[in-house]
Amino acid sequence: QSSVQVTGLADVYAGSMKMAGDASRKSVVNSGGMTTSWFGFKGTEDLGGGLKANFQLTSFIQVDNGTQGRFGGDTFFSRDANVSLSGSFGSVLLGRWMAPNFLPSVVGNPMGDSFAFSPLILHMDVPLFNASGWKATVPSDTGWSNQIAYSTPDIGGFKANLQYQFGEQAGDNGKKNVGANFFYFGGPLTLTGFYERAQISNPGQGTYLGTTKKDWMLAAAYDFKVVKPYLSYGQAKADNNPDKAKTLQVGASAPLAGGSLLASWAKTDLSFSDLDRKTFTLGYDYYLSKRTDVYAMYMNDKITNQSTGNSFGVGIRHRF
Amino acid sequence: QSSVQVTGLADVYAGSMKMAGDASRKSVVNSGGMTTSWFGFKGTEDLGGGLKANFQLTSFIQVDNGTQGRFGGDTFFSRDANVSLSGSFGSVLLGRWMAPNFLPSVVGNPMGDSFAFSPLILHMDVPLFNASGWKATVPSDTGWSNQIAYSTPDIGGFKANLQYQFGEQAGDNGKKNVGANFFYFGGPLTLTGFYERAQISNPGQGTYLGTTKKDWMLAAAYDFKVVKPYLSYGQAKADNNPDKAKTLQVGASAPLAGGSLLASWAKTDLSFSDLDRKTFTLGYDYYLSKRTDVYAMYMNDKITNQSTGNSFGVGIRHRF
Amino acid sequence: QSSVQVTGLADVYAGSMKMAGDASRKSVVNSGGMTTSWFGFKGTEDLGGGLKANFQLTSFIQVDNGTQGRFGGDTFFSRDANVSLSGSFGSVLLGRWMAPNFLPSVVGNPMGDSFAFSPLILHMDVPLFNASGWKATVPSDTGWSNQIAYSTPDIGGFKANLQYQFGEQAGDNGKKNVGANFFYFGGPLTLTGFYERAQISNPGQGTYLGTTKKDWMLAAAYDFKVVKPYLSYGQAKADNNPDKAKTLQVGASAPLAGGSLLASWAKTDLSFSDLDRKTFTLGYDYYLSKRTDVYAMYMNDKITNQSTGNSFGVGIRHRF
């Protein structure tokens, strides 16, 4: 009767970490070296006539210490909590789901969704709680609550999502997040991009950000087989902040000894503060099976006027 | 070896909501338009000789923003957390389970357990955090912790539950919640009712309420096929509050165009404050499959001396 | 595709409890009379060549009131959150897992891991929040976060674990927990022991304890079939506390009327404070099936200069 898939990913690594601006180095066992660990429940029901009902309930976890959520105050199903109807028309989804920025950023760099070692993801999504005071450039998390999202069907490799988050602010019914993204997967060529205009915080129910933030990015990759180069460029700006963040990323993956050599360099220029962040990561990823890979990563991280960081980690990522 | 059922329900709707006493209207994507969303784990083991061991661990969730629990401070398995032994004698259960009030209120109105749109459920169970200061009339939540519950077997369509919640208050071993309910399902006729006497708060471990609260309700429904009318009446009173809440509900469901037309009106009179609440909901529910239905609801909500509320929502409910 | 085991244990009992030092007696429905209730997700993937990838995500729960965790502030997957690679070389694990003290204490007494009724477990692991001010003698929880653990293969019934928890303290990279344990299961004979040196608190990410704590125990059991006696002895000492805790435990289990009679007595002497705790438990455990047992326990608990406690409980434990 019941038709639920229990699924997830456990990724944990041992490493020595020092980010730009850190006062000291730390030996760690940490979660999510390549992908933020998660577990959850998903299902699809065939309603006939090509129509399907789908649900997703997925939760971020920290496999090193057993804590639920990505950070203090994260909500339980902050990764996904939604129901959708899909068919030949595409899909209509209600609930919490990825923000428009997330999947393009993952597809647009060779380290995917590594919140520990991908230079692009680090610049966009991960604040540093050290002397550098680095802030994530994305306006409002990588997931949005209270969404209505429309996804187009796949048309010759092209797909797009239109996303609207109700602000649900008492006495101020107009505040909202809106955005869109697109993907083109045509043989060796990948093209992707997003635009967001955000006024509401995430995760959870959300509050007014006190300003309007805009963010966009375009990215491309091309698989030459011997090497797959990646290129992305984007900008982020809040109405109440003179700084515009401009992020350029170049990267590549290449087959090597049965695994993949991965390299990525990202530079974010904060235009008004006249601050630069430059992060370079070199890594190797080896698949023991379709579901399990081991990896080693080295990262160099620099911010103007801050101590330089060098980090390395060796880990295992297991899908279930 | 293992024999666990992973199961639940995801219900989410888009709507425009204004309850009696609300200062303004809100556009929302909300969870639980028809049934409070939940997920969990259940299992039954056949011990032989007609004896069975059963467990339930189920958790309320908010599918719109991914938050766990019905409200801040709800516990993880506040829907169910219990083990029971069942057989020809009935069933004995230890742990957290429905309060006596819950199932009779669900069976006794045509919108079932809709905490968003059922007039009866709203009056009994959902406080309003606005100018109206509306309080739920049930003494202590729809679920009770630390219970010993005895359930009779089904005897000719009749079934009853006797429930006792240990107060577990330090230095005051006598405080407790006690209650009972019954159900009669005889062909087209449904009869149900409950009585509760509560001194301990819920959910979680519970604290002394500072008073004793009593609550009862009787309800009936009769399925004439072309229409199924519902009627319920109940009273709630706390020893330390001069107000007695008297709640009358009349409703009906009727088949229409492959779905069900639903209507329900509830009136609660607070005897001492001389306040009335009158809520009326008209809705339509259409099943896409046994597991998935879509619905549209309109609700009008009035409390003496408060701004009137009008709400509507369109949603999808998916069982898994 | 997915290969996850959803599994756990729900244990709940009704009882009347009074621990040494308690001012009054409490009637309760409580969770975990014999084993702390839990649920979770586990999986093993065969990678070929004898190599396996394994993960565990397990969570403690309170089946009486539905609360997640063993106590306020416990983390979600505080029981297990790890990935390991295992083969003929043994196993290497990264993440949160049992502390070295836990499994030897369970194997070394006839009431196993009962945090409610096992004298040994109570003395080692369960603080009393009453007049006695009893503190757990183990240095840092029964589980450790941020571990690298190496487990030997089974060599003629002998097995050992070497465990290292990174402290991950900012500006103080040297703080850590280290420990080891061993097990010998040779026919009727069981031998086990552990040593720990702890500087970091648990569960969760952990903070510096402000001192260094050391703890060890040795235990043996021998199954004569008509009776299985148990014996354990251990010591615990913190550098900043003059008290050394010395714990002796003797116990036995014996088949009786299709079930098992269980008895255990533990005495902990706090050398400097000149305080003794003596706890004796007598119980009976009967299996209704391989997965479900019912039990009855009586416990007497004494601490120097404190009121004596007498407790009893009747419960059911169900594995799923």
Tab-separated table of N, CA and C in Angstrom, chain A residues 1-4 6 41 45 47 53 55 57 75-77 81-83 85 94-96 145-148 166 168 171 173 204-205, chain B residues 5-6 10 12-14 24-30 39 41 61-68 76 288-289 291-292 316 318 320:
chain	number	residue	atom	x	y	z
A	1	GLN	N	0.830	-1.200	0.000
A	1	GLN	CA	0.000	0.000	0.000
A	1	GLN	C	0.871	1.258	0.000
A	2	SER	N	1.681	1.375	1.063
A	2	SER	CA	2.547	2.539	1.206
A	2	SER	C	3.660	2.473	0.168
A	3	SER	N	4.127	3.608	-0.284
A	3	SER	CA	5.163	3.631	-1.310
A	3	SER	C	6.081	4.801	-1.037
A	4	VAL	N	6.913	4.621	-0.039
A	4	VAL	CA	7.836	5.661	0.385
A	4	VAL	C	9.251	5.198	0.127
A	6	VAL	N	12.919	5.707	1.458
A	6	VAL	CA	13.775	6.280	2.498
A	6	VAL	C	15.153	6.421	1.878
A	41	PHE	N	12.440	11.307	3.039
A	41	PHE	CA	11.377	10.466	2.514
A	41	PHE	C	10.847	11.095	1.228
A	45	GLU	N	3.261	8.976	-6.907
A	45	GLU	CA	2.086	8.153	-7.170
A	45	GLU	C	1.583	8.446	-8.576
A	47	LEU	N	-1.152	8.832	-11.049
A	47	LEU	CA	-2.605	9.099	-10.960
A	47	LEU	C	-3.331	8.741	-12.245
A	53	ALA	N	1.372	12.489	-8.602
A	53	ALA	CA	1.491	13.243	-7.350
A	53	ALA	C	2.817	12.871	-6.713
A	55	PHE	N	5.776	13.756	-3.435
A	55	PHE	CA	6.111	14.501	-2.227
A	55	PHE	C	7.585	14.298	-1.911
A	57	LEU	N	10.216	15.018	1.611
A	57	LEU	CA	10.494	15.494	2.970
A	57	LEU	C	11.936	15.131	3.263
A	75	THR	N	15.636	24.432	10.165
A	75	THR	CA	14.410	23.685	10.418
A	75	THR	C	14.594	22.229	9.994
A	76	PHE	N	13.676	21.366	10.453
A	76	PHE	CA	13.916	19.932	10.295
A	76	PHE	C	13.945	19.504	8.834
A	77	PHE	N	12.917	19.857	8.091
A	77	PHE	CA	12.889	19.494	6.670
A	77	PHE	C	13.227	20.722	5.826
A	81	ALA	N	10.317	20.107	1.618
A	81	ALA	CA	9.048	19.772	2.278
A	81	ALA	C	7.962	20.260	1.337
A	82	ASN	N	7.557	19.404	0.417
A	82	ASN	CA	6.639	19.863	-0.620
A	82	ASN	C	5.816	18.735	-1.217
A	83	VAL	N	4.744	19.146	-1.884
A	83	VAL	CA	3.907	18.236	-2.665
A	83	VAL	C	3.798	18.854	-4.054
A	85	LEU	N	2.263	18.247	-8.333
A	85	LEU	CA	1.552	17.505	-9.372
A	85	LEU	C	2.350	17.702	-10.651
A	94	LEU	N	3.976	22.990	-4.330
A	94	LEU	CA	3.658	23.835	-3.174
A	94	LEU	C	4.540	23.408	-2.005
A	95	GLY	N	5.185	24.380	-1.344
A	95	GLY	CA	5.936	24.062	-0.137
A	95	GLY	C	7.347	24.587	-0.161
A	96	ARG	N	8.215	23.929	0.614
A	96	ARG	CA	9.624	24.337	0.666
A	96	ARG	C	10.431	23.517	-0.324
A	145	SER	N	10.975	28.669	1.538
A	145	SER	CA	9.720	28.171	2.115
A	145	SER	C	8.525	28.764	1.379
A	146	ASN	N	7.345	28.208	1.654
A	146	ASN	CA	6.068	28.806	1.235
A	146	ASN	C	6.013	29.152	-0.252
A	147	GLN	N	6.565	28.256	-1.059
A	147	GLN	CA	6.653	28.501	-2.500
A	147	GLN	C	5.459	27.973	-3.279
A	148	ILE	N	5.152	28.679	-4.375
A	148	ILE	CA	4.492	28.078	-5.525
A	148	ILE	C	5.533	28.087	-6.622
A	166	PHE	N	5.658	33.249	-0.967
A	166	PHE	CA	4.811	34.180	-0.224
A	166	PHE	C	5.543	34.641	1.035
A	168	GLU	N	4.179	36.142	3.701
A	168	GLU	CA	3.365	35.829	4.891
A	168	GLU	C	3.715	36.730	6.074
A	171	GLY	N	0.417	42.177	8.220
A	171	GLY	CA	0.241	43.585	7.909
A	171	GLY	C	1.049	44.068	6.723
A	173	ASN	N	1.359	42.314	3.186
A	173	ASN	CA	1.098	41.149	2.344
A	173	ASN	C	1.887	41.165	1.035
A	204	GLY	N	12.802	28.279	7.379
A	204	GLY	CA	11.666	28.471	8.287
A	204	GLY	C	10.624	29.370	7.671
A	205	GLN	N	9.842	29.999	8.534
A	205	GLN	CA	8.721	30.801	8.073
A	205	GLN	C	9.197	32.103	7.457
B	5	GLN	N	6.591	0.084	8.893
B	5	GLN	CA	5.914	0.829	7.858
B	5	GLN	C	6.294	2.301	7.994
B	6	VAL	N	6.869	2.849	6.939
B	6	VAL	CA	7.124	4.291	6.908
B	6	VAL	C	5.923	4.921	6.233
B	10	ALA	N	1.102	14.329	3.494
B	10	ALA	CA	1.570	15.684	3.204
B	10	ALA	C	0.412	16.455	2.592
B	12	VAL	N	-0.839	20.418	1.684
B	12	VAL	CA	-0.387	21.804	1.556
B	12	VAL	C	-1.361	22.558	0.660
B	13	TYR	N	-1.595	23.848	0.969
B	13	TYR	CA	-2.556	24.623	0.185
B	13	TYR	C	-2.071	26.057	0.007
B	14	ALA	N	-2.555	26.676	-1.045
B	14	ALA	CA	-2.362	28.110	-1.247
B	14	ALA	C	-3.671	28.793	-0.906
B	24	SER	N	-5.401	42.037	9.489
B	24	SER	CA	-5.203	42.095	8.041
B	24	SER	C	-5.235	40.705	7.424
B	25	ARG	N	-5.307	40.683	6.133
B	25	ARG	CA	-5.393	39.466	5.328
B	25	ARG	C	-3.985	39.027	4.945
B	26	LYS	N	-3.793	37.716	4.800
B	26	LYS	CA	-2.486	37.190	4.442
B	26	LYS	C	-2.597	36.187	3.303
B	27	SER	N	-1.777	36.358	2.278
B	27	SER	CA	-1.644	35.343	1.232
B	27	SER	C	-0.622	34.324	1.696
B	28	VAL	N	-0.959	33.066	1.579
B	28	VAL	CA	-0.110	32.045	2.187
B	28	VAL	C	0.027	30.799	1.320
B	29	VAL	N	1.134	30.104	1.499
B	29	VAL	CA	1.196	28.664	1.251
B	29	VAL	C	1.319	28.045	2.627
B	30	ASN	N	0.326	27.266	3.047
B	30	ASN	CA	0.300	26.705	4.397
B	30	ASN	C	0.162	25.187	4.363
B	39	PHE	N	4.499	12.445	9.470
B	39	PHE	CA	5.168	11.249	8.956
B	39	PHE	C	5.518	10.401	10.164
B	41	PHE	N	6.562	6.115	11.785
B	41	PHE	CA	6.896	4.702	11.713
B	41	PHE	C	5.896	3.910	12.541
B	61	ILE	N	4.332	17.656	11.028
B	61	ILE	CA	5.263	18.475	10.252
B	61	ILE	C	4.522	19.590	9.515
B	62	GLN	N	5.274	20.626	9.151
B	62	GLN	CA	4.725	21.729	8.372
B	62	GLN	C	5.333	21.670	6.978
B	63	VAL	N	4.522	21.220	6.037
B	63	VAL	CA	5.038	20.957	4.693
B	63	VAL	C	5.308	22.255	3.938
B	64	ASP	N	4.782	23.400	4.399
B	64	ASP	CA	5.044	24.652	3.684
B	64	ASP	C	6.454	25.194	3.898
B	65	ASN	N	6.964	25.067	5.139
B	65	ASN	CA	8.290	25.640	5.401
B	65	ASN	C	9.270	24.632	5.998
B	66	GLY	N	8.837	23.390	6.124
B	66	GLY	CA	9.747	22.345	6.572
B	66	GLY	C	9.936	22.248	8.065
B	67	THR	N	9.219	23.053	8.839
B	67	THR	CA	9.358	23.005	10.287
B	67	THR	C	8.737	21.732	10.850
B	68	GLN	N	9.386	21.142	11.860
B	68	GLN	CA	8.835	19.983	12.545
B	68	GLN	C	7.885	20.466	13.631
B	76	PHE	N	8.796	15.954	19.251
B	76	PHE	CA	9.025	15.341	17.943
B	76	PHE	C	7.941	14.331	17.583
B	288	LEU	N	-8.294	12.329	-6.576
B	288	LEU	CA	-7.606	11.937	-7.808
B	288	LEU	C	-7.272	10.457	-7.783
B	289	SER	N	-7.132	9.909	-6.581
B	289	SER	CA	-6.865	8.482	-6.364
B	289	SER	C	-7.246	8.209	-4.922
B	291	ARG	N	-5.278	7.737	-2.623
B	291	ARG	CA	-4.286	8.335	-1.739
B	291	ARG	C	-4.174	9.860	-1.850
B	292	THR	N	-4.718	10.419	-2.935
B	292	THR	CA	-4.491	11.841	-3.196
B	292	THR	C	-5.790	12.553	-3.525
B	316	ILE	N	-3.811	20.350	-1.873
B	316	ILE	CA	-3.635	18.942	-2.225
B	316	ILE	C	-3.205	18.167	-0.989
B	318	HIS	N	-1.869	14.335	0.191
B	318	HIS	CA	-1.286	13.113	-0.362
B	318	HIS	C	-0.874	12.190	0.777
B	320	PHE	N	0.966	8.727	2.161
B	320	PHE	CA	2.056	7.835	1.735
B	320	PHE	C	2.339	6.787	2.804
